[in-house]
């Protein structure tokens, strides 16, 4: 009998002690602790959210550019190793770069706008409202992405290049492959002519991007990545022959720096220190192309819209008077 009663007595005592402890606890203290915990959690969530919002566009640019350059450099390397038909190699590489750009825009477009090109980013800062304070971060992300993309391309093709060049990496010549990373103008083309070619090509590229993404003109909307990829392919097949169609400072300098690891510093000094041309020319050409579009296309379209609006208002006012 006592054995069966003892647990019930202890249970009742423990319950009464717990109840007394709860009753002795100040409700305001519990509420304060809950509020403090909630504030700390909210502060932590806010900090993480702000950090994610800050770095998201730059990581998107980094990954999108890496994808773009990985596919493009891999296309160049594929046709360098596999074929001696220059025409088929040129066409195949042009489509490889275009599809790579398309995929990069698909990857980053919804987060960063998918500039993937310092010339495009600079032009959007000048005319499309991209904050200037973000430009250095965009530039860095794009160059870093291009560098990593080129490293991945080389890692994928290193063993394929070994039998091609006899384990001796060469910048130019019959077995040269450095041009698959950083571009070089044709041997018979000087740096001045190459600068003009790169500037004109980049101007057309930026003008096309502005038109494709202009909601007041004839936008591609959900087909924007496809249209931009085809734009690059078209430029490569049409105006890209003299210089190898860089049209993008990050796409050239990033892979060129990666190539210097295996090909040496000669990638910067070859062809009359050609390195500065595919960096400076696209920046200049992009601004010119954006200025032409915004001056002669947007202003003209705005004037037409204003004329139509004023004419409609005059018709409405005349009808109301009658």
PDB file of C-alpha atoms in Angstrom:
ATOM      1  CA  UNK A   1       0.000   0.000   0.000  1.00  0.00           C
ATOM      2  CA  UNK A   2       2.723   2.448   0.925  1.00  0.00           C
ATOM      3  CA  UNK A   3       4.724   1.515  -2.130  1.00  0.00           C
ATOM      4  CA  UNK A   4       1.866   2.404  -4.402  1.00  0.00           C
ATOM      5  CA  UNK A   5       1.170   5.666  -2.562  1.00  0.00           C
ATOM      6  CA  UNK A   6       4.725   6.968  -2.598  1.00  0.00           C
ATOM      7  CA  UNK A   7       4.967   7.731  -6.332  1.00  0.00           C
ATOM      8  CA  UNK A   8       1.682   9.567  -6.318  1.00  0.00           C
ATOM      9  CA  UNK A   9       2.845  11.697  -3.399  1.00  0.00           C
ATOM     10  CA  UNK A  10       6.137  12.563  -5.121  1.00  0.00           C
ATOM     11  CA  UNK A  11       4.306  13.307  -8.363  1.00  0.00           C
ATOM     12  CA  UNK A  12       1.916  15.649  -6.640  1.00  0.00           C
ATOM     13  CA  UNK A  13       4.790  17.366  -4.854  1.00  0.00           C
ATOM     14  CA  UNK A  14       6.753  17.845  -8.081  1.00  0.00           C
ATOM     15  CA  UNK A  15       3.722  19.282  -9.794  1.00  0.00           C
ATOM     16  CA  UNK A  16       3.094  21.667  -6.946  1.00  0.00           C
ATOM     17  CA  UNK A  17       6.756  22.768  -6.972  1.00  0.00           C
ATOM     18  CA  UNK A  18       6.648  23.370 -10.711  1.00  0.00           C
ATOM     19  CA  UNK A  19       3.447  25.344 -10.345  1.00  0.00           C
ATOM     20  CA  UNK A  20       4.979  27.417  -7.567  1.00  0.00           C
ATOM     21  CA  UNK A  21       8.093  28.141  -9.694  1.00  0.00           C
ATOM     22  CA  UNK A  22       5.918  29.242 -12.593  1.00  0.00           C
ATOM     23  CA  UNK A  23       3.830  31.396 -10.267  1.00  0.00           C
ATOM     24  CA  UNK A  24       6.986  32.980  -8.811  1.00  0.00           C
ATOM     25  CA  UNK A  25       8.323  33.820 -12.331  1.00  0.00           C
ATOM     26  CA  UNK A  26       7.533  37.393 -13.304  1.00  0.00           C
ATOM     27  CA  UNK A  27       5.454  37.413 -16.538  1.00  0.00           C
ATOM     28  CA  UNK A  28       7.094  40.659 -17.605  1.00  0.00           C
ATOM     29  CA  UNK A  29      10.535  38.984 -17.408  1.00  0.00           C
ATOM     30  CA  UNK A  30       9.389  36.160 -19.679  1.00  0.00           C
ATOM     31  CA  UNK A  31       7.925  38.650 -22.128  1.00  0.00           C
ATOM     32  CA  UNK A  32      11.155  40.640 -22.119  1.00  0.00           C
ATOM     33  CA  UNK A  33      13.215  37.551 -22.848  1.00  0.00           C
ATOM     34  CA  UNK A  34      10.926  36.598 -25.716  1.00  0.00           C
ATOM     35  CA  UNK A  35      11.113  40.090 -27.163  1.00  0.00           C
ATOM     36  CA  UNK A  36      14.920  40.139 -26.884  1.00  0.00           C
ATOM     37  CA  UNK A  37      15.156  36.765 -28.624  1.00  0.00           C
ATOM     38  CA  UNK A  38      12.823  37.940 -31.374  1.00  0.00           C
ATOM     39  CA  UNK A  39      14.858  41.133 -31.843  1.00  0.00           C
ATOM     40  CA  UNK A  40      18.131  39.196 -32.097  1.00  0.00           C
ATOM     41  CA  UNK A  41      16.602  36.832 -34.652  1.00  0.00           C
ATOM     42  CA  UNK A  42      15.211  39.724 -36.658  1.00  0.00           C
ATOM     43  CA  UNK A  43      18.581  41.500 -36.554  1.00  0.00           C
ATOM     44  CA  UNK A  44      20.344  38.349 -37.723  1.00  0.00           C
ATOM     45  CA  UNK A  45      17.827  37.786 -40.509  1.00  0.00           C
ATOM     46  CA  UNK A  46      18.099  41.404 -41.592  1.00  0.00           C
ATOM     47  CA  UNK A  47      21.893  41.293 -41.722  1.00  0.00           C
ATOM     48  CA  UNK A  48      21.907  38.064 -43.710  1.00  0.00           C
ATOM     49  CA  UNK A  49      19.204  39.346 -46.027  1.00  0.00           C
ATOM     50  CA  UNK A  50      21.056  42.574 -46.670  1.00  0.00           C
ATOM     51  CA  UNK A  51      24.286  40.724 -47.306  1.00  0.00           C
ATOM     52  CA  UNK A  52      22.617  38.354 -49.735  1.00  0.00           C
ATOM     53  CA  UNK A  53      20.948  41.236 -51.545  1.00  0.00           C
ATOM     54  CA  UNK A  54      24.279  43.056 -51.803  1.00  0.00           C
ATOM     55  CA  UNK A  55      26.361  40.176 -53.155  1.00  0.00           C
ATOM     56  CA  UNK A  56      23.711  38.417 -55.254  1.00  0.00           C
ATOM     57  CA  UNK A  57      24.142  40.451 -58.467  1.00  0.00           C
ATOM     58  CA  UNK A  58      27.930  40.163 -58.353  1.00  0.00           C
ATOM     59  CA  UNK A  59      27.878  36.419 -57.797  1.00  0.00           C
ATOM     60  CA  UNK A  60      25.379  36.181 -60.649  1.00  0.00           C
ATOM     61  CA  UNK A  61      27.723  38.173 -62.911  1.00  0.00           C
ATOM     62  CA  UNK A  62      30.631  36.001 -61.826  1.00  0.00           C
ATOM     63  CA  UNK A  63      28.844  32.718 -62.549  1.00  0.00           C
ATOM     64  CA  UNK A  64      27.208  33.936 -65.753  1.00  0.00           C
ATOM     65  CA  UNK A  65      30.517  35.209 -67.162  1.00  0.00           C
ATOM     66  CA  UNK A  66      32.289  32.007 -66.124  1.00  0.00           C
ATOM     67  CA  UNK A  67      29.693  29.928 -67.980  1.00  0.00           C
ATOM     68  CA  UNK A  68      29.962  32.167 -71.032  1.00  0.00           C
ATOM     69  CA  UNK A  69      33.761  32.037 -71.196  1.00  0.00           C
ATOM     70  CA  UNK A  70      33.939  28.336 -70.362  1.00  0.00           C
ATOM     71  CA  UNK A  71      31.736  27.444 -73.321  1.00  0.00           C
ATOM     72  CA  UNK A  72      33.412  29.938 -75.635  1.00  0.00           C
ATOM     73  CA  UNK A  73      37.010  28.965 -74.888  1.00  0.00           C
ATOM     74  CA  UNK A  74      36.049  25.306 -75.010  1.00  0.00           C
ATOM     75  CA  UNK A  75      34.604  25.858 -78.481  1.00  0.00           C
ATOM     76  CA  UNK A  76      37.864  27.434 -79.610  1.00  0.00           C
ATOM     77  CA  UNK A  77      39.916  24.608 -78.131  1.00  0.00           C
ATOM     78  CA  UNK A  78      37.660  21.950 -79.631  1.00  0.00           C
ATOM     79  CA  UNK A  79      38.153  23.187 -83.151  1.00  0.00           C
ATOM     80  CA  UNK A  80      41.853  23.851 -82.618  1.00  0.00           C
ATOM     81  CA  UNK A  81      42.436  20.262 -81.557  1.00  0.00           C
ATOM     82  CA  UNK A  82      39.961  18.410 -83.747  1.00  0.00           C
ATOM     83  CA  UNK A  83      39.894  20.101 -87.138  1.00  0.00           C
ATOM     84  CA  UNK A  84      42.130  21.722 -89.706  1.00  0.00           C
ATOM     85  CA  UNK A  85      39.169  23.142 -91.644  1.00  0.00           C
ATOM     86  CA  UNK A  86      39.338  26.839 -90.823  1.00  0.00           C
ATOM     87  CA  UNK A  87      35.876  27.621 -92.179  1.00  0.00           C
ATOM     88  CA  UNK A  88      34.018  25.004 -90.156  1.00  0.00           C
ATOM     89  CA  UNK A  89      36.079  25.901 -87.072  1.00  0.00           C
ATOM     90  CA  UNK A  90      35.180  29.573 -87.420  1.00  0.00           C
ATOM     91  CA  UNK A  91      31.458  28.893 -87.774  1.00  0.00           C
ATOM     92  CA  UNK A  92      31.416  26.347 -84.962  1.00  0.00           C
ATOM     93  CA  UNK A  93      33.283  28.614 -82.560  1.00  0.00           C
ATOM     94  CA  UNK A  94      30.967  31.529 -83.395  1.00  0.00           C
ATOM     95  CA  UNK A  95      27.949  29.457 -82.449  1.00  0.00           C
ATOM     96  CA  UNK A  96      29.744  28.175 -79.350  1.00  0.00           C
ATOM     97  CA  UNK A  97      30.343  31.706 -78.107  1.00  0.00           C
ATOM     98  CA  UNK A  98      26.793  32.733 -78.954  1.00  0.00           C
ATOM     99  CA  UNK A  99      25.246  29.782 -77.134  1.00  0.00           C
ATOM    100  CA  UNK A 100      27.583  30.354 -74.193  1.00  0.00           C
ATOM    101  CA  UNK A 101      26.429  33.963 -73.971  1.00  0.00           C
ATOM    102  CA  UNK A 102      22.810  32.847 -74.208  1.00  0.00           C
ATOM    103  CA  UNK A 103      23.258  30.420 -71.316  1.00  0.00           C
ATOM    104  CA  UNK A 104      25.126  33.011 -69.249  1.00  0.00           C
ATOM    105  CA  UNK A 105      22.260  35.489 -69.716  1.00  0.00           C
ATOM    106  CA  UNK A 106      19.754  32.812 -68.729  1.00  0.00           C
ATOM    107  CA  UNK A 107      21.781  32.120 -65.569  1.00  0.00           C
ATOM    108  CA  UNK A 108      22.298  35.700 -64.400  1.00  0.00           C
ATOM    109  CA  UNK A 109      19.618  37.743 -66.143  1.00  0.00           C
ATOM    110  CA  UNK A 110      16.992  37.679 -63.429  1.00  0.00           C
ATOM    111  CA  UNK A 111      19.445  38.655 -60.677  1.00  0.00           C
ATOM    112  CA  UNK A 112      22.018  41.081 -62.084  1.00  0.00           C
ATOM    113  CA  UNK A 113      20.696  41.933 -65.519  1.00  0.00           C
ATOM    114  CA  UNK A 114      23.417  39.719 -67.034  1.00  0.00           C
ATOM    115  CA  UNK A 115      25.791  42.381 -68.310  1.00  0.00           C
ATOM    116  CA  UNK A 116      28.648  39.826 -68.534  1.00  0.00           C
ATOM    117  CA  UNK A 117      30.657  42.546 -70.253  1.00  0.00           C
ATOM    118  CA  UNK A 118      32.241  45.698 -68.771  1.00  0.00           C
ATOM    119  CA  UNK A 119      31.412  47.624 -71.959  1.00  0.00           C
ATOM    120  CA  UNK A 120      27.724  46.756 -71.581  1.00  0.00           C
ATOM    121  CA  UNK A 121      27.753  47.518 -67.841  1.00  0.00           C
ATOM    122  CA  UNK A 122      29.400  50.902 -68.461  1.00  0.00           C
ATOM    123  CA  UNK A 123      26.834  51.734 -71.138  1.00  0.00           C
ATOM    124  CA  UNK A 124      23.935  50.736 -68.886  1.00  0.00           C
ATOM    125  CA  UNK A 125      25.353  52.940 -66.137  1.00  0.00           C
ATOM    126  CA  UNK A 126      25.467  55.839 -68.559  1.00  0.00           C
ATOM    127  CA  UNK A 127      21.996  55.466 -70.065  1.00  0.00           C
ATOM    128  CA  UNK A 128      19.898  52.785 -68.354  1.00  0.00           C
ATOM    129  CA  UNK A 129      20.179  53.650 -64.674  1.00  0.00           C
ATOM    130  CA  UNK A 130      22.688  51.090 -63.435  1.00  0.00           C
ATOM    131  CA  UNK A 131      24.203  52.757 -60.330  1.00  0.00           C
ATOM    132  CA  UNK A 132      27.726  53.979 -60.931  1.00  0.00           C
ATOM    133  CA  UNK A 133      28.780  52.809 -57.495  1.00  0.00           C
ATOM    134  CA  UNK A 134      28.173  49.218 -58.615  1.00  0.00           C
ATOM    135  CA  UNK A 135      30.388  49.434 -61.702  1.00  0.00           C
ATOM    136  CA  UNK A 136      33.680  48.471 -59.971  1.00  0.00           C
ATOM    137  CA  UNK A 137      31.977  45.429 -58.443  1.00  0.00           C
ATOM    138  CA  UNK A 138      30.506  44.434 -61.805  1.00  0.00           C
ATOM    139  CA  UNK A 139      33.902  44.812 -63.467  1.00  0.00           C
ATOM    140  CA  UNK A 140      35.644  42.719 -60.849  1.00  0.00           C
ATOM    141  CA  UNK A 141      32.989  39.990 -60.923  1.00  0.00           C
ATOM    142  CA  UNK A 142      33.119  39.787 -64.716  1.00  0.00           C
ATOM    143  CA  UNK A 143      36.921  39.645 -64.919  1.00  0.00           C
ATOM    144  CA  UNK A 144      37.065  37.054 -62.141  1.00  0.00           C
ATOM    145  CA  UNK A 145      34.352  34.978 -63.800  1.00  0.00           C
ATOM    146  CA  UNK A 146      36.145  35.082 -67.140  1.00  0.00           C
ATOM    147  CA  UNK A 147      39.404  34.049 -65.458  1.00  0.00           C
ATOM    148  CA  UNK A 148      37.783  31.074 -63.724  1.00  0.00           C
ATOM    149  CA  UNK A 149      35.896  30.070 -66.861  1.00  0.00           C
ATOM    150  CA  UNK A 150      39.158  29.986 -68.825  1.00  0.00           C
ATOM    151  CA  UNK A 151      40.839  27.934 -66.105  1.00  0.00           C
ATOM    152  CA  UNK A 152      38.029  25.378 -66.276  1.00  0.00           C
ATOM    153  CA  UNK A 153      38.261  25.253 -70.067  1.00  0.00           C
ATOM    154  CA  UNK A 154      42.004  24.605 -69.907  1.00  0.00           C
ATOM    155  CA  UNK A 155      41.528  21.946 -67.234  1.00  0.00           C
ATOM    156  CA  UNK A 156      39.059  20.159 -69.484  1.00  0.00           C
ATOM    157  CA  UNK A 157      41.346  20.291 -72.538  1.00  0.00           C
ATOM    158  CA  UNK A 158      44.858  20.048 -71.061  1.00  0.00           C
ATOM    159  CA  UNK A 159      45.249  16.364 -71.943  1.00  0.00           C
ATOM    160  CA  UNK A 160      43.789  16.951 -75.399  1.00  0.00           C
ATOM    161  CA  UNK A 161      46.339  19.689 -76.068  1.00  0.00           C
ATOM    162  CA  UNK A 162      49.287  17.485 -75.096  1.00  0.00           C
ATOM    163  CA  UNK A 163      49.318  15.328 -78.250  1.00  0.00           C
ATOM    164  CA  UNK A 164      48.412  18.380 -80.342  1.00  0.00           C
ATOM    165  CA  UNK A 165      51.456  20.496 -79.439  1.00  0.00           C
ATOM    166  CA  UNK A 166      53.778  17.813 -78.109  1.00  0.00           C
ATOM    167  CA  UNK A 167      53.452  18.931 -74.473  1.00  0.00           C
ATOM    168  CA  UNK A 168      54.889  22.335 -75.368  1.00  0.00           C
ATOM    169  CA  UNK A 169      52.425  25.213 -75.134  1.00  0.00           C
ATOM    170  CA  UNK A 170      52.934  27.718 -77.936  1.00  0.00           C
ATOM    171  CA  UNK A 171      51.420  31.159 -78.316  1.00  0.00           C
ATOM    172  CA  UNK A 172      51.320  31.274 -82.105  1.00  0.00           C
ATOM    173  CA  UNK A 173      52.291  29.228 -85.119  1.00  0.00           C
ATOM    174  CA  UNK A 174      50.955  25.947 -86.434  1.00  0.00           C
ATOM    175  CA  UNK A 175      50.612  24.472 -82.970  1.00  0.00           C
ATOM    176  CA  UNK A 176      49.808  27.693 -81.129  1.00  0.00           C
ATOM    177  CA  UNK A 177      46.719  27.667 -78.927  1.00  0.00           C
ATOM    178  CA  UNK A 178      47.021  30.770 -76.719  1.00  0.00           C
ATOM    179  CA  UNK A 179      44.639  32.561 -79.056  1.00  0.00           C
ATOM    180  CA  UNK A 180      41.888  30.229 -77.902  1.00  0.00           C
ATOM    181  CA  UNK A 181      41.894  32.184 -74.644  1.00  0.00           C
ATOM    182  CA  UNK A 182      42.953  35.782 -75.312  1.00  0.00           C
ATOM    183  CA  UNK A 183      42.390  37.148 -78.798  1.00  0.00           C
ATOM    184  CA  UNK A 184      45.086  38.256 -81.225  1.00  0.00           C
ATOM    185  CA  UNK A 185      44.547  40.221 -84.411  1.00  0.00           C
ATOM    186  CA  UNK A 186      45.581  38.717 -87.721  1.00  0.00           C
ATOM    187  CA  UNK A 187      49.321  39.068 -88.398  1.00  0.00           C
ATOM    188  CA  UNK A 188      48.692  41.491 -91.249  1.00  0.00           C
ATOM    189  CA  UNK A 189      46.444  43.793 -89.176  1.00  0.00           C
ATOM    190  CA  UNK A 190      47.958  46.581 -87.086  1.00  0.00           C
ATOM    191  CA  UNK A 191      46.772  47.624 -83.677  1.00  0.00           C
ATOM    192  CA  UNK A 192      45.083  50.750 -85.043  1.00  0.00           C
ATOM    193  CA  UNK A 193      42.937  48.798 -87.493  1.00  0.00           C
ATOM    194  CA  UNK A 194      42.249  46.213 -84.813  1.00  0.00           C
ATOM    195  CA  UNK A 195      41.119  48.963 -82.429  1.00  0.00           C
ATOM    196  CA  UNK A 196      38.656  50.229 -85.036  1.00  0.00           C
ATOM    197  CA  UNK A 197      37.314  46.731 -85.679  1.00  0.00           C
ATOM    198  CA  UNK A 198      36.825  46.008 -81.980  1.00  0.00           C
ATOM    199  CA  UNK A 199      35.209  49.385 -81.334  1.00  0.00           C
ATOM    200  CA  UNK A 200      32.769  49.052 -84.231  1.00  0.00           C
ATOM    201  CA  UNK A 201      31.871  45.490 -83.311  1.00  0.00           C
ATOM    202  CA  UNK A 202      31.278  46.380 -79.658  1.00  0.00           C
ATOM    203  CA  UNK A 203      29.248  49.427 -80.676  1.00  0.00           C
ATOM    204  CA  UNK A 204      26.968  47.199 -82.747  1.00  0.00           C
ATOM    205  CA  UNK A 205      26.764  44.702 -79.884  1.00  0.00           C
ATOM    206  CA  UNK A 206      25.735  47.333 -77.327  1.00  0.00           C
ATOM    207  CA  UNK A 207      23.324  48.961 -79.762  1.00  0.00           C
ATOM    208  CA  UNK A 208      21.724  45.569 -80.365  1.00  0.00           C
ATOM    209  CA  UNK A 209      21.482  44.846 -76.628  1.00  0.00           C
ATOM    210  CA  UNK A 210      19.869  48.231 -76.032  1.00  0.00           C
ATOM    211  CA  UNK A 211      17.322  47.561 -78.787  1.00  0.00           C
ATOM    212  CA  UNK A 212      16.579  44.013 -77.638  1.00  0.00           C
ATOM    213  CA  UNK A 213      15.973  45.147 -74.045  1.00  0.00           C
ATOM    214  CA  UNK A 214      14.116  48.379 -74.879  1.00  0.00           C
ATOM    215  CA  UNK A 215      10.533  47.906 -73.694  1.00  0.00           C
ATOM    216  CA  UNK A 216       9.382  50.889 -75.775  1.00  0.00           C
ATOM    217  CA  UNK A 217      10.862  49.642 -79.027  1.00  0.00           C
ATOM    218  CA  UNK A 218      10.536  45.983 -80.049  1.00  0.00           C
ATOM    219  CA  UNK A 219      11.791  43.984 -77.063  1.00  0.00           C
ATOM    220  CA  UNK A 220      12.585  40.295 -77.191  1.00  0.00           C
ATOM    221  CA  UNK A 221      11.129  39.828 -73.680  1.00  0.00           C
ATOM    222  CA  UNK A 222      11.434  36.138 -72.695  1.00  0.00           C
ATOM    223  CA  UNK A 223      13.552  35.468 -75.790  1.00  0.00           C
ATOM    224  CA  UNK A 224      16.140  38.070 -74.781  1.00  0.00           C
ATOM    225  CA  UNK A 225      18.934  35.543 -74.008  1.00  0.00           C
ATOM    226  CA  UNK A 226      18.405  33.806 -77.355  1.00  0.00           C
ATOM    227  CA  UNK A 227      18.382  37.105 -79.230  1.00  0.00           C
ATOM    228  CA  UNK A 228      21.571  38.327 -77.536  1.00  0.00           C
ATOM    229  CA  UNK A 229      23.324  35.020 -78.199  1.00  0.00           C
ATOM    230  CA  UNK A 230      22.381  35.169 -81.884  1.00  0.00           C
ATOM    231  CA  UNK A 231      23.522  38.783 -81.966  1.00  0.00           C
ATOM    232  CA  UNK A 232      27.027  37.789 -80.869  1.00  0.00           C
ATOM    233  CA  UNK A 233      27.105  34.895 -83.325  1.00  0.00           C
ATOM    234  CA  UNK A 234      26.069  37.205 -86.157  1.00  0.00           C
ATOM    235  CA  UNK A 235      28.750  39.738 -85.267  1.00  0.00           C
ATOM    236  CA  UNK A 236      31.354  36.984 -85.033  1.00  0.00           C
ATOM    237  CA  UNK A 237      30.477  35.672 -88.492  1.00  0.00           C
ATOM    238  CA  UNK A 238      30.303  39.118 -90.075  1.00  0.00           C
ATOM    239  CA  UNK A 239      32.763  41.569 -88.522  1.00  0.00           C
ATOM    240  CA  UNK A 240      34.751  39.361 -86.166  1.00  0.00           C
ATOM    241  CA  UNK A 241      37.411  37.995 -88.537  1.00  0.00           C
ATOM    242  CA  UNK A 242      40.103  40.732 -88.236  1.00  0.00           C
ATOM    243  CA  UNK A 243      40.497  40.451 -84.455  1.00  0.00           C
ATOM    244  CA  UNK A 244      38.702  37.295 -83.341  1.00  0.00           C
ATOM    245  CA  UNK A 245      35.679  39.220 -82.006  1.00  0.00           C
ATOM    246  CA  UNK A 246      36.453  39.955 -78.392  1.00  0.00           C
ATOM    247  CA  UNK A 247      33.960  42.854 -78.016  1.00  0.00           C
ATOM    248  CA  UNK A 248      34.359  42.359 -74.258  1.00  0.00           C
ATOM    249  CA  UNK A 249      37.285  43.446 -72.042  1.00  0.00           C
ATOM    250  CA  UNK A 250      36.589  40.755 -69.430  1.00  0.00           C
ATOM    251  CA  UNK A 251      36.224  38.005 -72.016  1.00  0.00           C
ATOM    252  CA  UNK A 252      39.721  38.810 -73.314  1.00  0.00           C
ATOM    253  CA  UNK A 253      41.771  39.933 -70.309  1.00  0.00           C
ATOM    254  CA  UNK A 254      40.489  37.287 -67.899  1.00  0.00           C
ATOM    255  CA  UNK A 255      41.350  34.323 -70.142  1.00  0.00           C
ATOM    256  CA  UNK A 256      44.604  36.001 -71.178  1.00  0.00           C
ATOM    257  CA  UNK A 257      45.692  36.159 -67.533  1.00  0.00           C
ATOM    258  CA  UNK A 258      44.739  32.508 -67.126  1.00  0.00           C
ATOM    259  CA  UNK A 259      46.679  31.568 -70.256  1.00  0.00           C
ATOM    260  CA  UNK A 260      49.782  33.322 -68.909  1.00  0.00           C
ATOM    261  CA  UNK A 261      50.053  30.569 -66.287  1.00  0.00           C
ATOM    262  CA  UNK A 262      50.921  27.995 -68.978  1.00  0.00           C
ATOM    263  CA  UNK A 263      51.966  30.081 -71.979  1.00  0.00           C
ATOM    264  CA  UNK A 264      54.054  32.680 -70.163  1.00  0.00           C
ATOM    265  CA  UNK A 265      54.047  36.460 -70.179  1.00  0.00           C
ATOM    266  CA  UNK A 266      54.345  36.476 -73.950  1.00  0.00           C
ATOM    267  CA  UNK A 267      50.547  36.476 -74.181  1.00  0.00           C
ATOM    268  CA  UNK A 268      50.675  40.127 -73.051  1.00  0.00           C
ATOM    269  CA  UNK A 269      53.462  41.301 -75.360  1.00  0.00           C
ATOM    270  CA  UNK A 270      52.720  39.341 -78.541  1.00  0.00           C
ATOM    271  CA  UNK A 271      51.577  41.200 -81.657  1.00  0.00           C
ATOM    272  CA  UNK A 272      52.984  44.560 -80.569  1.00  0.00           C
ATOM    273  CA  UNK A 273      51.641  44.392 -77.000  1.00  0.00           C
ATOM    274  CA  UNK A 274      48.161  43.800 -78.351  1.00  0.00           C
ATOM    275  CA  UNK A 275      46.631  43.316 -74.878  1.00  0.00           C
ATOM    276  CA  UNK A 276      45.390  46.892 -74.513  1.00  0.00           C
ATOM    277  CA  UNK A 277      43.364  46.826 -77.749  1.00  0.00           C
ATOM    278  CA  UNK A 278      40.592  44.358 -76.751  1.00  0.00           C
ATOM    279  CA  UNK A 279      40.299  46.126 -73.393  1.00  0.00           C
ATOM    280  CA  UNK A 280      40.175  49.787 -74.424  1.00  0.00           C
ATOM    281  CA  UNK A 281      38.409  49.474 -77.786  1.00  0.00           C
ATOM    282  CA  UNK A 282      35.255  47.732 -76.490  1.00  0.00           C
ATOM    283  CA  UNK A 283      34.841  50.288 -73.692  1.00  0.00           C
ATOM    284  CA  UNK A 284      35.020  53.141 -76.195  1.00  0.00           C
ATOM    285  CA  UNK A 285      32.903  51.409 -78.817  1.00  0.00           C
ATOM    286  CA  UNK A 286      30.235  50.420 -76.317  1.00  0.00           C
ATOM    287  CA  UNK A 287      29.725  53.993 -75.149  1.00  0.00           C
ATOM    288  CA  UNK A 288      29.547  55.205 -78.744  1.00  0.00           C
ATOM    289  CA  UNK A 289      26.990  52.543 -79.684  1.00  0.00           C
ATOM    290  CA  UNK A 290      24.849  53.338 -76.636  1.00  0.00           C
ATOM    291  CA  UNK A 291      25.051  57.073 -77.350  1.00  0.00           C
ATOM    292  CA  UNK A 292      23.970  56.582 -80.963  1.00  0.00           C
ATOM    293  CA  UNK A 293      20.988  54.472 -79.907  1.00  0.00           C
ATOM    294  CA  UNK A 294      19.866  56.756 -77.101  1.00  0.00           C
ATOM    295  CA  UNK A 295      20.332  59.894 -79.214  1.00  0.00           C
ATOM    296  CA  UNK A 296      18.848  58.925 -82.556  1.00  0.00           C
ATOM    297  CA  UNK A 297      16.463  56.087 -81.701  1.00  0.00           C
ATOM    298  CA  UNK A 298      15.092  56.834 -78.238  1.00  0.00           C
ATOM    299  CA  UNK A 299      14.809  60.608 -78.733  1.00  0.00           C
ATOM    300  CA  UNK A 300      13.108  60.160 -82.094  1.00  0.00           C
ATOM    301  CA  UNK A 301      10.676  57.625 -80.655  1.00  0.00           C
ATOM    302  CA  UNK A 302       9.983  59.924 -77.704  1.00  0.00           C
ATOM    303  CA  UNK A 303       9.286  62.824 -80.041  1.00  0.00           C
ATOM    304  CA  UNK A 304       6.845  60.734 -82.058  1.00  0.00           C
ATOM    305  CA  UNK A 305       5.048  59.598 -78.880  1.00  0.00           C
ATOM    306  CA  UNK A 306       4.821  63.190 -77.645  1.00  0.00           C
ATOM    307  CA  UNK A 307       3.439  64.347 -81.015  1.00  0.00           C
ATOM    308  CA  UNK A 308       0.825  61.591 -80.965  1.00  0.00           C
ATOM    309  CA  UNK A 309      -0.091  62.466 -77.370  1.00  0.00           C
ATOM    310  CA  UNK A 310      -0.410  66.178 -78.128  1.00  0.00           C
ATOM    311  CA  UNK A 311      -2.476  65.497 -81.251  1.00  0.00           C
ATOM    312  CA  UNK A 312      -4.822  63.210 -79.327  1.00  0.00           C
ATOM    313  CA  UNK A 313      -5.229  65.871 -76.636  1.00  0.00           C
ATOM    314  CA  UNK A 314      -6.034  68.507 -79.264  1.00  0.00           C
ATOM    315  CA  UNK A 315      -8.640  66.243 -80.866  1.00  0.00           C
ATOM    316  CA  UNK A 316     -10.188  65.558 -77.475  1.00  0.00           C
ATOM    317  CA  UNK A 317     -10.298  69.244 -76.594  1.00  0.00           C
ATOM    318  CA  UNK A 318     -11.916  70.151 -79.928  1.00  0.00           C
ATOM    319  CA  UNK A 319     -14.550  67.464 -79.467  1.00  0.00           C
ATOM    320  CA  UNK A 320     -15.301  68.641 -75.933  1.00  0.00           C
ATOM    321  CA  UNK A 321     -15.756  72.227 -77.173  1.00  0.00           C
ATOM    322  CA  UNK A 322     -18.164  71.071 -79.834  1.00  0.00           C
TER     323      UNK A 322
END
